[in-house]
Short mmCIF file of C-alpha atoms and ligand atoms in Angstrom, two decimals:
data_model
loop_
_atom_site.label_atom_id
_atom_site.label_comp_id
_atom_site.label_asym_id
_atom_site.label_seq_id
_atom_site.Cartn_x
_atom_site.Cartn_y
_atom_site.Cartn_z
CA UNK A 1 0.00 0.00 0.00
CA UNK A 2 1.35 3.49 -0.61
CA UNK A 3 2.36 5.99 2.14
CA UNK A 4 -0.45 8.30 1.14
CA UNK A 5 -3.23 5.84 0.73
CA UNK A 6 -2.20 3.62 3.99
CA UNK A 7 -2.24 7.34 6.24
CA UNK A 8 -6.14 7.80 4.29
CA UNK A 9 -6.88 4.49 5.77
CA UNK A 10 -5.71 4.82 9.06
CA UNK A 11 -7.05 8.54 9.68
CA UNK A 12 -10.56 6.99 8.68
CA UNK A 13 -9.95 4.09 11.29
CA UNK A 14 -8.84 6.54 13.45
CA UNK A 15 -11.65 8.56 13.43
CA UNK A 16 -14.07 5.41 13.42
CA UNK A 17 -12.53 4.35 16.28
CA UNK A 18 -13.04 7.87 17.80
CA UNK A 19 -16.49 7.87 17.24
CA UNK A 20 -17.32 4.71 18.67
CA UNK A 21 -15.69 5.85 22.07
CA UNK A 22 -17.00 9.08 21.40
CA UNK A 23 -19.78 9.07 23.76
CA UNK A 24 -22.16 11.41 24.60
CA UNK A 25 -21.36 13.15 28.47
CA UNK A 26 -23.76 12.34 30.97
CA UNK A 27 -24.30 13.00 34.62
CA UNK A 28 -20.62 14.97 33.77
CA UNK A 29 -18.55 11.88 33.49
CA UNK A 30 -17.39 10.38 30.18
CA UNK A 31 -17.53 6.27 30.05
CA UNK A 32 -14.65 4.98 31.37
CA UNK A 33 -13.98 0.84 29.51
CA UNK A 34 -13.14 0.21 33.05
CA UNK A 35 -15.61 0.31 35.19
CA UNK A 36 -18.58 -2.13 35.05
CA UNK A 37 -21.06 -0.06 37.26
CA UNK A 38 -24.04 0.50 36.14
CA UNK A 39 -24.60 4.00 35.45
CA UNK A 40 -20.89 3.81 33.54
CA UNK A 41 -22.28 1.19 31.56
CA UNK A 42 -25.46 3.20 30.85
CA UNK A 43 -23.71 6.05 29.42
CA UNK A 44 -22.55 4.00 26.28
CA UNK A 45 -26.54 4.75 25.65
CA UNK A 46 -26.70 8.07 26.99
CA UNK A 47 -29.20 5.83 29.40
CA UNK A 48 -29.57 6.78 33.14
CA UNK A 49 -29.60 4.03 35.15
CA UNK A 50 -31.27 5.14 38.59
CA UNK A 51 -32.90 4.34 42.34
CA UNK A 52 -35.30 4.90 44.42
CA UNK A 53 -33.33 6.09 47.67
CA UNK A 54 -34.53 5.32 51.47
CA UNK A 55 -33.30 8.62 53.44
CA UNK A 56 -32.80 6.55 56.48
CA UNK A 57 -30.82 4.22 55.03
CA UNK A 58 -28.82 6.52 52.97
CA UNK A 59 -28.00 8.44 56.38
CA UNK A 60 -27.36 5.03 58.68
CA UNK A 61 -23.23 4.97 59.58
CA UNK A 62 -23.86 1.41 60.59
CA UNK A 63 -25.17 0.30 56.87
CA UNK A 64 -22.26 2.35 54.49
CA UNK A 65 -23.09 0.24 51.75
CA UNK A 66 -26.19 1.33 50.97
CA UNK A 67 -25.09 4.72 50.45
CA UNK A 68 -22.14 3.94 48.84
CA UNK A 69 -23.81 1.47 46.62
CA UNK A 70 -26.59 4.42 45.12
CA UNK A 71 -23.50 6.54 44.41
CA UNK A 72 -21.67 4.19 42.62
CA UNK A 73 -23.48 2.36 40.54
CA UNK A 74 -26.64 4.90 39.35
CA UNK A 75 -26.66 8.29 37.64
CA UNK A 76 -30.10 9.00 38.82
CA UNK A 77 -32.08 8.67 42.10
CA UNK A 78 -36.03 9.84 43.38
CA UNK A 79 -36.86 10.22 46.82
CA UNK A 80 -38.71 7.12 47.81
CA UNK A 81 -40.68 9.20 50.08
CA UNK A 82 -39.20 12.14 51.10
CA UNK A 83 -40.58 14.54 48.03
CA UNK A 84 -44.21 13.50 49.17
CA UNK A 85 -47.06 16.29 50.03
CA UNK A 86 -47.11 14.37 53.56
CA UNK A 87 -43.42 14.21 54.12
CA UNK A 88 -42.58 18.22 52.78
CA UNK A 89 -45.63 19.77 54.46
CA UNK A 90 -46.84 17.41 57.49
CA UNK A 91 -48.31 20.94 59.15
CA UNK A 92 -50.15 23.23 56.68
CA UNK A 93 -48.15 26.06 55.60
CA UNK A 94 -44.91 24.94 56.84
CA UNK A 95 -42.37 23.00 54.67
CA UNK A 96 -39.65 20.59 55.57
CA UNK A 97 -37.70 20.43 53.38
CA UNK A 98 -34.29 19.10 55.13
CA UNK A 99 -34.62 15.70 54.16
CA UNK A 100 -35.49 16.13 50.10
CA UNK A 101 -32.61 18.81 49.87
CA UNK A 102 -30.19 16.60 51.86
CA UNK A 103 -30.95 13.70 48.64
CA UNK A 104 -30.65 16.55 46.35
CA UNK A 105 -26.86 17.41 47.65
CA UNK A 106 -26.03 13.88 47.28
CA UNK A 107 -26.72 13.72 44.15
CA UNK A 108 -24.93 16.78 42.70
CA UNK A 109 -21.86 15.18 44.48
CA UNK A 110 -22.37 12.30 42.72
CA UNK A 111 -23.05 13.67 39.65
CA UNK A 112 -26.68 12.67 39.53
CA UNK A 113 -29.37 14.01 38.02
CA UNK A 114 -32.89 13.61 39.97
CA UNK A 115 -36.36 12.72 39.05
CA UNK A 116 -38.83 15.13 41.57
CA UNK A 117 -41.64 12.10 42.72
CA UNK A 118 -44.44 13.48 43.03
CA UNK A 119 -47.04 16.13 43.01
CA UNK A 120 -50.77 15.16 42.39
CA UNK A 121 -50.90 11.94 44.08
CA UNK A 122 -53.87 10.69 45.97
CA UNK A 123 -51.64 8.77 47.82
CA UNK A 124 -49.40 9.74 51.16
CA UNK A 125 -50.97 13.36 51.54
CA UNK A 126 -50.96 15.45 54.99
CA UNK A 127 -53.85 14.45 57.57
CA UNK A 128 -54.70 18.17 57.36
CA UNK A 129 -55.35 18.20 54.29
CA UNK A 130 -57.56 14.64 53.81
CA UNK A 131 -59.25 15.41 57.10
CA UNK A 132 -59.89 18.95 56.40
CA UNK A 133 -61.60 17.62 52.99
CA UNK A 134 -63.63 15.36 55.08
CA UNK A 135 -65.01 17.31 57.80
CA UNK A 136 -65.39 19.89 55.09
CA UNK A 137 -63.24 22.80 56.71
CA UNK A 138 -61.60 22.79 53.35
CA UNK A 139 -64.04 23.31 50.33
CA UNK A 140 -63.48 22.23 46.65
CA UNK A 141 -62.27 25.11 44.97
CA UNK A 142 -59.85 25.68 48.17
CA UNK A 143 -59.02 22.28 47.23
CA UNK A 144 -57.85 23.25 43.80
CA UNK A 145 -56.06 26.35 45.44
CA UNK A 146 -54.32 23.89 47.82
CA UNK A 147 -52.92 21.65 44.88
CA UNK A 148 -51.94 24.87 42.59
CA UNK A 149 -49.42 26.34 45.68
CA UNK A 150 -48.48 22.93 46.53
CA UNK A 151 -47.21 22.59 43.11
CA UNK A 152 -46.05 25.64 42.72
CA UNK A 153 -43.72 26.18 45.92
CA UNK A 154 -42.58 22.37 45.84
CA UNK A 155 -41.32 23.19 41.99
CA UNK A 156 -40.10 26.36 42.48
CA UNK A 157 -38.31 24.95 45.53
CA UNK A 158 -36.59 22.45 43.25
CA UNK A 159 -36.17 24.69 39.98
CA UNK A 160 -33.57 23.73 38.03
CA UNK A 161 -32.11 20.91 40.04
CA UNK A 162 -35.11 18.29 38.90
CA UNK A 163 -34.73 16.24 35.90
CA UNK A 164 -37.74 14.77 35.23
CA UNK A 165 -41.04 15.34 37.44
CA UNK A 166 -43.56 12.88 38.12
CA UNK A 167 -46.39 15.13 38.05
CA UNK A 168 -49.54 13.10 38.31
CA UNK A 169 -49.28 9.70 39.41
CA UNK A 170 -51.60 6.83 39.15
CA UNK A 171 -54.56 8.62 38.16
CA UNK A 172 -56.37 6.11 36.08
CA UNK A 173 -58.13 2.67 37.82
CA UNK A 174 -57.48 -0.63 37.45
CA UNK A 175 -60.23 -3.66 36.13
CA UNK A 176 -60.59 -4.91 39.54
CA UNK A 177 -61.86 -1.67 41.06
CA UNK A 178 -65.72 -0.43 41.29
CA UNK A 179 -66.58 -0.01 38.21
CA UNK A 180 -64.55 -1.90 36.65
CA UNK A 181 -64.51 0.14 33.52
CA UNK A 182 -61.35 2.11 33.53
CA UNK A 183 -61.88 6.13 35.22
CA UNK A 184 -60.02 8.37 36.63
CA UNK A 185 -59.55 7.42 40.51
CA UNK A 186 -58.97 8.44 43.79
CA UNK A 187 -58.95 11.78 46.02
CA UNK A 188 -58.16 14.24 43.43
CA UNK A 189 -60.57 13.12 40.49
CA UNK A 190 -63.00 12.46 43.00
CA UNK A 191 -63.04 16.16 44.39
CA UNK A 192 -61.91 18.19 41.21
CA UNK A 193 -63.25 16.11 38.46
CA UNK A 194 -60.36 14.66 35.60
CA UNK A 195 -59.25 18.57 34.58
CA UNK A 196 -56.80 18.41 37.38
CA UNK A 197 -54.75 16.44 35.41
CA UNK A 198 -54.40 19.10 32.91
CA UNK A 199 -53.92 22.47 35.82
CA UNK A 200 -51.23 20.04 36.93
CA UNK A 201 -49.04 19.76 34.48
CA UNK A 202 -49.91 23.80 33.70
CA UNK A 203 -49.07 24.83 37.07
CA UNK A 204 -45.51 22.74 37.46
CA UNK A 205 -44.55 24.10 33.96
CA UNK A 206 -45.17 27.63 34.91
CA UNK A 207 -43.13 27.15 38.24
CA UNK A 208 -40.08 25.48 35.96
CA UNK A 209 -39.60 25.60 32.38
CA UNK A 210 -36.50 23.01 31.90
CA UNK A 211 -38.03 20.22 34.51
CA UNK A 212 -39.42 17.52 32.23
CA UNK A 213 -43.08 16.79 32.98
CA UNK A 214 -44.05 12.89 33.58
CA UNK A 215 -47.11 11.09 34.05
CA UNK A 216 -46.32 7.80 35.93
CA UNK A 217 -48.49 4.97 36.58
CA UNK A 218 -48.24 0.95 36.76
CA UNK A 219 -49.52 -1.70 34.87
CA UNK A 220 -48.64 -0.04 31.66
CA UNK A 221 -45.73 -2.22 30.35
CA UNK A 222 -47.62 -3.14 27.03
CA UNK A 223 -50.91 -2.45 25.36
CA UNK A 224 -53.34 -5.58 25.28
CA UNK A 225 -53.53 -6.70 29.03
CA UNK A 226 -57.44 -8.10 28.55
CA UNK A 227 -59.80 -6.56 27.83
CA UNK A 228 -59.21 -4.10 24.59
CA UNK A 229 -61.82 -1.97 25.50
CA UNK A 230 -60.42 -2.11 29.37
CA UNK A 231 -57.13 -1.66 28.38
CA UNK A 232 -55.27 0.52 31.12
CA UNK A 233 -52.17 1.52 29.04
CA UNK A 234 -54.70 2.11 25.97
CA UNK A 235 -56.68 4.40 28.40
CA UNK A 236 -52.78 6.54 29.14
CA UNK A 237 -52.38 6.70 25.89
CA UNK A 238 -55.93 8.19 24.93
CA UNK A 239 -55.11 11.12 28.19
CA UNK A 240 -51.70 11.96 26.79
CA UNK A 241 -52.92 12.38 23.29
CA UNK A 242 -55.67 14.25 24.60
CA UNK A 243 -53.72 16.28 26.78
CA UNK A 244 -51.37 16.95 23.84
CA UNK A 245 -53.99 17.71 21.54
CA UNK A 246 -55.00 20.54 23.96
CA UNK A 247 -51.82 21.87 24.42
CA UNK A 248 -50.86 20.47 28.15
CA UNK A 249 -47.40 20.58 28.39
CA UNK A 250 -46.21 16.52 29.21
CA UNK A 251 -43.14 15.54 27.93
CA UNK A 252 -43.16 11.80 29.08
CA UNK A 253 -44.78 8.83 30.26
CA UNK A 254 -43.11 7.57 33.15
CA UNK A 255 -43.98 3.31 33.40
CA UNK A 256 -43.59 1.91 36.74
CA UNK A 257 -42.33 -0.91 36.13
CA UNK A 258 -43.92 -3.25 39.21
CA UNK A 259 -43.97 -6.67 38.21
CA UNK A 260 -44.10 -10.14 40.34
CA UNK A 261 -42.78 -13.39 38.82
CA UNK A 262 -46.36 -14.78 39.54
CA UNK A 263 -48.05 -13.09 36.88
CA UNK A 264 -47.70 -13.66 32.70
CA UNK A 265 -45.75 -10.06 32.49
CA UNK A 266 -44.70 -9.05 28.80
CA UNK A 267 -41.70 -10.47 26.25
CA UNK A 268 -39.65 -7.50 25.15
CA UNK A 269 -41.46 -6.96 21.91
CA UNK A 270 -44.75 -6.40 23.44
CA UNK A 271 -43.01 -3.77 25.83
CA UNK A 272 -40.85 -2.11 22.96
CA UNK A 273 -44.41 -1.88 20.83
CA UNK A 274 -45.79 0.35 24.17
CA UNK A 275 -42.92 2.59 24.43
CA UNK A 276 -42.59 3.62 20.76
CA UNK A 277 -46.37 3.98 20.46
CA UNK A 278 -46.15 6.20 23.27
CA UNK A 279 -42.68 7.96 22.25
CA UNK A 280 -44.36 8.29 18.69
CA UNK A 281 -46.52 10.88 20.32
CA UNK A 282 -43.76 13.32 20.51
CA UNK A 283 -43.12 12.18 24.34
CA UNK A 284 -40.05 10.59 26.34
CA UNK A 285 -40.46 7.61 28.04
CA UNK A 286 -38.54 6.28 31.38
CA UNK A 287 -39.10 3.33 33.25
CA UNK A 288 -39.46 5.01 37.02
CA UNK A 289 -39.92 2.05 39.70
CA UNK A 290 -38.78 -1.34 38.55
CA UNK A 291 -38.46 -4.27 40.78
CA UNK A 292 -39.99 -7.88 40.34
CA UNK A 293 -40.97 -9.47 43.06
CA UNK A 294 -42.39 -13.34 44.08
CA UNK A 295 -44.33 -14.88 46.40
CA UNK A 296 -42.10 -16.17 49.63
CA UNK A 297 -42.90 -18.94 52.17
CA UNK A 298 -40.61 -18.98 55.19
CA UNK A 299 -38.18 -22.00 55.08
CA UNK A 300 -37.93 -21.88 50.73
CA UNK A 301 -34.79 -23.88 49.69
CA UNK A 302 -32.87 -23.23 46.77
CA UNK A 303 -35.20 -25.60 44.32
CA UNK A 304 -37.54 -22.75 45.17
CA UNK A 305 -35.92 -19.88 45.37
CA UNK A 306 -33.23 -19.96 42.08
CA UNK A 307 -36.58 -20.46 39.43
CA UNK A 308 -37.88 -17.03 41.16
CA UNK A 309 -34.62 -15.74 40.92
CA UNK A 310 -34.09 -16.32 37.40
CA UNK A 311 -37.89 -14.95 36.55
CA UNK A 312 -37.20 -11.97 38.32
CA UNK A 313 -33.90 -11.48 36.04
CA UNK A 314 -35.79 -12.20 33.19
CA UNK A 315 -38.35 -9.17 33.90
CA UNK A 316 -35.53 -7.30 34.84
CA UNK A 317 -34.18 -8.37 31.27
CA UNK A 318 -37.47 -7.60 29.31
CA UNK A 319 -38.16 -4.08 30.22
CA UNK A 320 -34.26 -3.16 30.17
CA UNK A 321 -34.24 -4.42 26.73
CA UNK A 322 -37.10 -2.45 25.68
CA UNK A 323 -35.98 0.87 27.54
CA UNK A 324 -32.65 0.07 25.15
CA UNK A 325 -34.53 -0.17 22.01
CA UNK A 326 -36.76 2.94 22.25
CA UNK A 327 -34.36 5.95 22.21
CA UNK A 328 -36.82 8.10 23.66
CA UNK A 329 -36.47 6.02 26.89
CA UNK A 330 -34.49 8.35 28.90
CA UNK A 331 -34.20 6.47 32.51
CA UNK A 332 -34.45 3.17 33.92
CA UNK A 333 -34.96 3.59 37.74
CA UNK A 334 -35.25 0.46 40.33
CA UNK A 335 -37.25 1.19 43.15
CA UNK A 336 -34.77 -0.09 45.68
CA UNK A 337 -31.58 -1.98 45.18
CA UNK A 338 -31.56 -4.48 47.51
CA UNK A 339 -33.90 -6.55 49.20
CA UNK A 340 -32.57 -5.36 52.78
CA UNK A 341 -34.64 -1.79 52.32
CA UNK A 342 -37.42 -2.59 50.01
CA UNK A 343 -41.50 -1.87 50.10
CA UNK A 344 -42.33 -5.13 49.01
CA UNK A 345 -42.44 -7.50 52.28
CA UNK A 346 -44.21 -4.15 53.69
CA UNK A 347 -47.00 -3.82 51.35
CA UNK A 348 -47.28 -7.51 49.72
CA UNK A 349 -48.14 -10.18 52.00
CA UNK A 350 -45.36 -13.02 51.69
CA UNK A 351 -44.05 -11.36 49.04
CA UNK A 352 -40.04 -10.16 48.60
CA UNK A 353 -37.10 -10.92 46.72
CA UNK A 354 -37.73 -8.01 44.36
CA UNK A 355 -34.23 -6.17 44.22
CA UNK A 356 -31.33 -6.86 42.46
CA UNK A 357 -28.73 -7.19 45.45
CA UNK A 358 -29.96 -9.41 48.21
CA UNK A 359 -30.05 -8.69 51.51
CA UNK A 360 -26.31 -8.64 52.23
CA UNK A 361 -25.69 -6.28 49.61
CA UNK A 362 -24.41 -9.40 46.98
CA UNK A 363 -25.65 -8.90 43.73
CA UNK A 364 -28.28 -11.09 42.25
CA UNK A 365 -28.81 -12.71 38.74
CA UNK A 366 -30.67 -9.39 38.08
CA UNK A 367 -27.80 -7.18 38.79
CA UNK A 368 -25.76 -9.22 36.16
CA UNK A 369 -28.69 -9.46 33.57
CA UNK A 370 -28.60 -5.79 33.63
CA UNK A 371 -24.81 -5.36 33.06
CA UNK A 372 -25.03 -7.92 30.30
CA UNK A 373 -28.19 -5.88 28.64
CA UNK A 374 -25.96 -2.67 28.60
CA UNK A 375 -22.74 -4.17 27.26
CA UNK A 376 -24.08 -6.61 24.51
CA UNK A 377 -26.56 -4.15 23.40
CA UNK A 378 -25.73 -1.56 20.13
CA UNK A 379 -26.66 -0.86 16.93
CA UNK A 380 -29.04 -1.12 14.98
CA UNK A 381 -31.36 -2.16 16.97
CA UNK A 382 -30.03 0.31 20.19
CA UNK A 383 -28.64 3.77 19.48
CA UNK A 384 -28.15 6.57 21.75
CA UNK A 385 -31.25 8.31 23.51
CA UNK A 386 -32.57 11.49 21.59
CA UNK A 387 -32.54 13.85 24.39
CA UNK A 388 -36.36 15.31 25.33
CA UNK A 389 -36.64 19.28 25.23
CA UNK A 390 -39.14 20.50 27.50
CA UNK A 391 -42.63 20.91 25.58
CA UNK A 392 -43.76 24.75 25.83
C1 XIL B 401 -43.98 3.47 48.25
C2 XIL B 401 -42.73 3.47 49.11
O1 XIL B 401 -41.79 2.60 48.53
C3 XIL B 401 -43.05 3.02 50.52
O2 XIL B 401 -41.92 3.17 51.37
C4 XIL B 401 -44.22 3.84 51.08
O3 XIL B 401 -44.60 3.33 52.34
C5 XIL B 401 -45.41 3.78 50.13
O4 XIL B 401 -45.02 4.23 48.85
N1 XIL B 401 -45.97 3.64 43.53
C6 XIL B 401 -45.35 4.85 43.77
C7 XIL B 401 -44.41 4.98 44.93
O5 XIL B 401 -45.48 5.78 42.97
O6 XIL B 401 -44.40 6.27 45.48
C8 XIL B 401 -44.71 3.95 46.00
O7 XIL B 401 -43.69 4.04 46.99
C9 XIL B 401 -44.79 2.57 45.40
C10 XIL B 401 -45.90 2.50 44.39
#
């Protein structure tokens, strides 16, 4: 080969070779071939791999690993409860904020970014407020007053240091609830009638303009789940085209991502098919609270426990696959890392085994199933996420 031509060929490889390592910044740190965490790993997608965080774990000197564990290995985290109406304002009109600004620190040492959970919730709300409602000190259209300030100090508290906000969460019902054809549920439907949905998203947009606006709910993996006329993701996707069709500024849908290893759950294909109907409305997508859990008896040996194991993984597997191939999927958040802090023996009877470290902090099948999903995955099939700009 001549001089000339063989220096053409190499500059080419050269800059091939730079491209491929060329990868996009996130969470400030560049991907290092190194290091197998996690969140490294996710940046060869420009994917944020992230937690839910336990404050009182996070702040326990006798258990470091916890804490050092959520700054290691994820580039995201949300407040597992501490961002809650009940948690920032247990008296009414005075905030505590101590413990959702103490997460917030953390994670701009870490270089995290956060996702704000959540505002309109009919869930974990101040006794003033749901008893106030009841004896009926506290009318309807104060009601609406109440939500609009809440919103609007919790954002403006936050502005510019939340990535993604779960604005409304788990608004719609489920087929076993009265009736069982699918409505808007709960406290704040109940009181101010489905347009809160819309004055939600309104009022967090006018109190920050960069924070990307989520709606999260569960049970919205994949379109088809019965019934097609009771079909709970079908039902999202009807609000969000509705509420983009009138101009409501939501820029994502936020899936939960609660599965147990008892249930059918989804193959990738069927998840991938949700996300880029979803993302083909213009909005990001992020899976915000993903654990699998099965059903425990006390005494389980290993013939029982290792097939839950591995169908945990495989969940794990399905909807990390499908975050992968949909480049609008921005995040992929566990809620809870191990199975030492997690909700699920709490609010599941005989339930556990959700997380993907155990209870000594070992990692699990599903740890490794992740890892393997971010470093065997790549083109064509998975490119880089296509950033989300804030929808005006
Ligand atoms: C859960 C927390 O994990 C528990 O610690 C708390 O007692 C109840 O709430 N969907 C959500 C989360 O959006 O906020 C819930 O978190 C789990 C279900």
């Amino acid at each position: 080969m001549k001089l000339s031509r063989w220096v053409a060929t190499a500059a080419v490889a050269v800059a091939t070779v730079a491209t491929l390592n060329t990868l996009p910044a996130a969470a400030g740190r560049q991907y290092d071939p190194t290091d197998q965490s996690l969140r490294n790993l996710g940046l060869r997608h420009n994917l944020y791999l992230g937690t839910a965080v336990d404050m009182a774990a996070l702040d326990d000197p006798a258990d470091p690993r916890y804490r050092q564990i959520v700054g290691s290995e994820f580039s995201t985290v949300t407040a597992e409860n501490v961002m809650k109406w009940e948690s920032l304002e247990p008296t009414r009109g005075s905030y505590d904020w101590a413990a959702a600004d103490e997460l917030v620190t953390f994670a701009r040492q870490h270089d995290q970014r956060v996702r704000g959970h959540v505002l309109a919730w009919q869930n974990q709300l101040p006794k003033w407020l749901t008893d106030g409602v009841a004896d009926g000190s506290i009318s309807n259209a104060q009601l609406r007053d109440l939500l609009h300030k809440h919103i609007t100090d919790v954002v403006t508290h936050f502005r510019g240091k939340i990535w993604q906000w779960d604005v409304v969460n788990e608004a719609v019902s489920d087929p076993w609830d009265t009736p069982p054809t699918l409505h808007y549920k709960g406290f704040w439907a109940e009181h101010l009638g489905p347009d809160y949905i819309a004055d939600a998203f309104r009022w967090a947009r006018a109190a920050d303009p960069k924070a990307l606006l989520f709606y999260n709910d569960y049970n919205i993996e994949a379109f088809g789940s019965g019934d097609p006329a009771n079909d709970k993701t079908q039902f999202v996707y009807d609000m969000a085209k509705g509420l983009l069709a009138r101009g409501v500024p939501i820029d994502g849908i936020g899936s939960q991502g609660h599965l147990g290893t008892q249930y059918g759950n989804y193959d990738t294909l069927q998840v991938v098919a949700a996300l880029k109907k979803f993302s083909a409305l213009g909005l990001a997508t992020a899976f915000t609270e993903v654990d699998v859990r099965s059903e425990v008896t006390e005494g389980m040996g290993s013939n029982e426990i290792n097939p839950r194991l591995q169908a945990s993984a495989a969940n794990y597997h399905v909807l990390l696959q499908a975050c992968l191939a949909d480049r609008h999927c921005l995040s992929f958040t566990v809620w809870g890392f191990t199975d030492k802090h997690s909700w699920v023996p709490g609010t599941f009877t005989n339930e556990g085994l959700a997380n993907i470290y155990d209870e000594n902090y070992q990692p699990k099948r599903a740890y490794n199933v992740l890892r393997g999903d971010l470093i065997y995955a790549g083109p064509p099939y998975v490119l880089p996420r296509v950033p989300q700009k804030p929808r005006r």
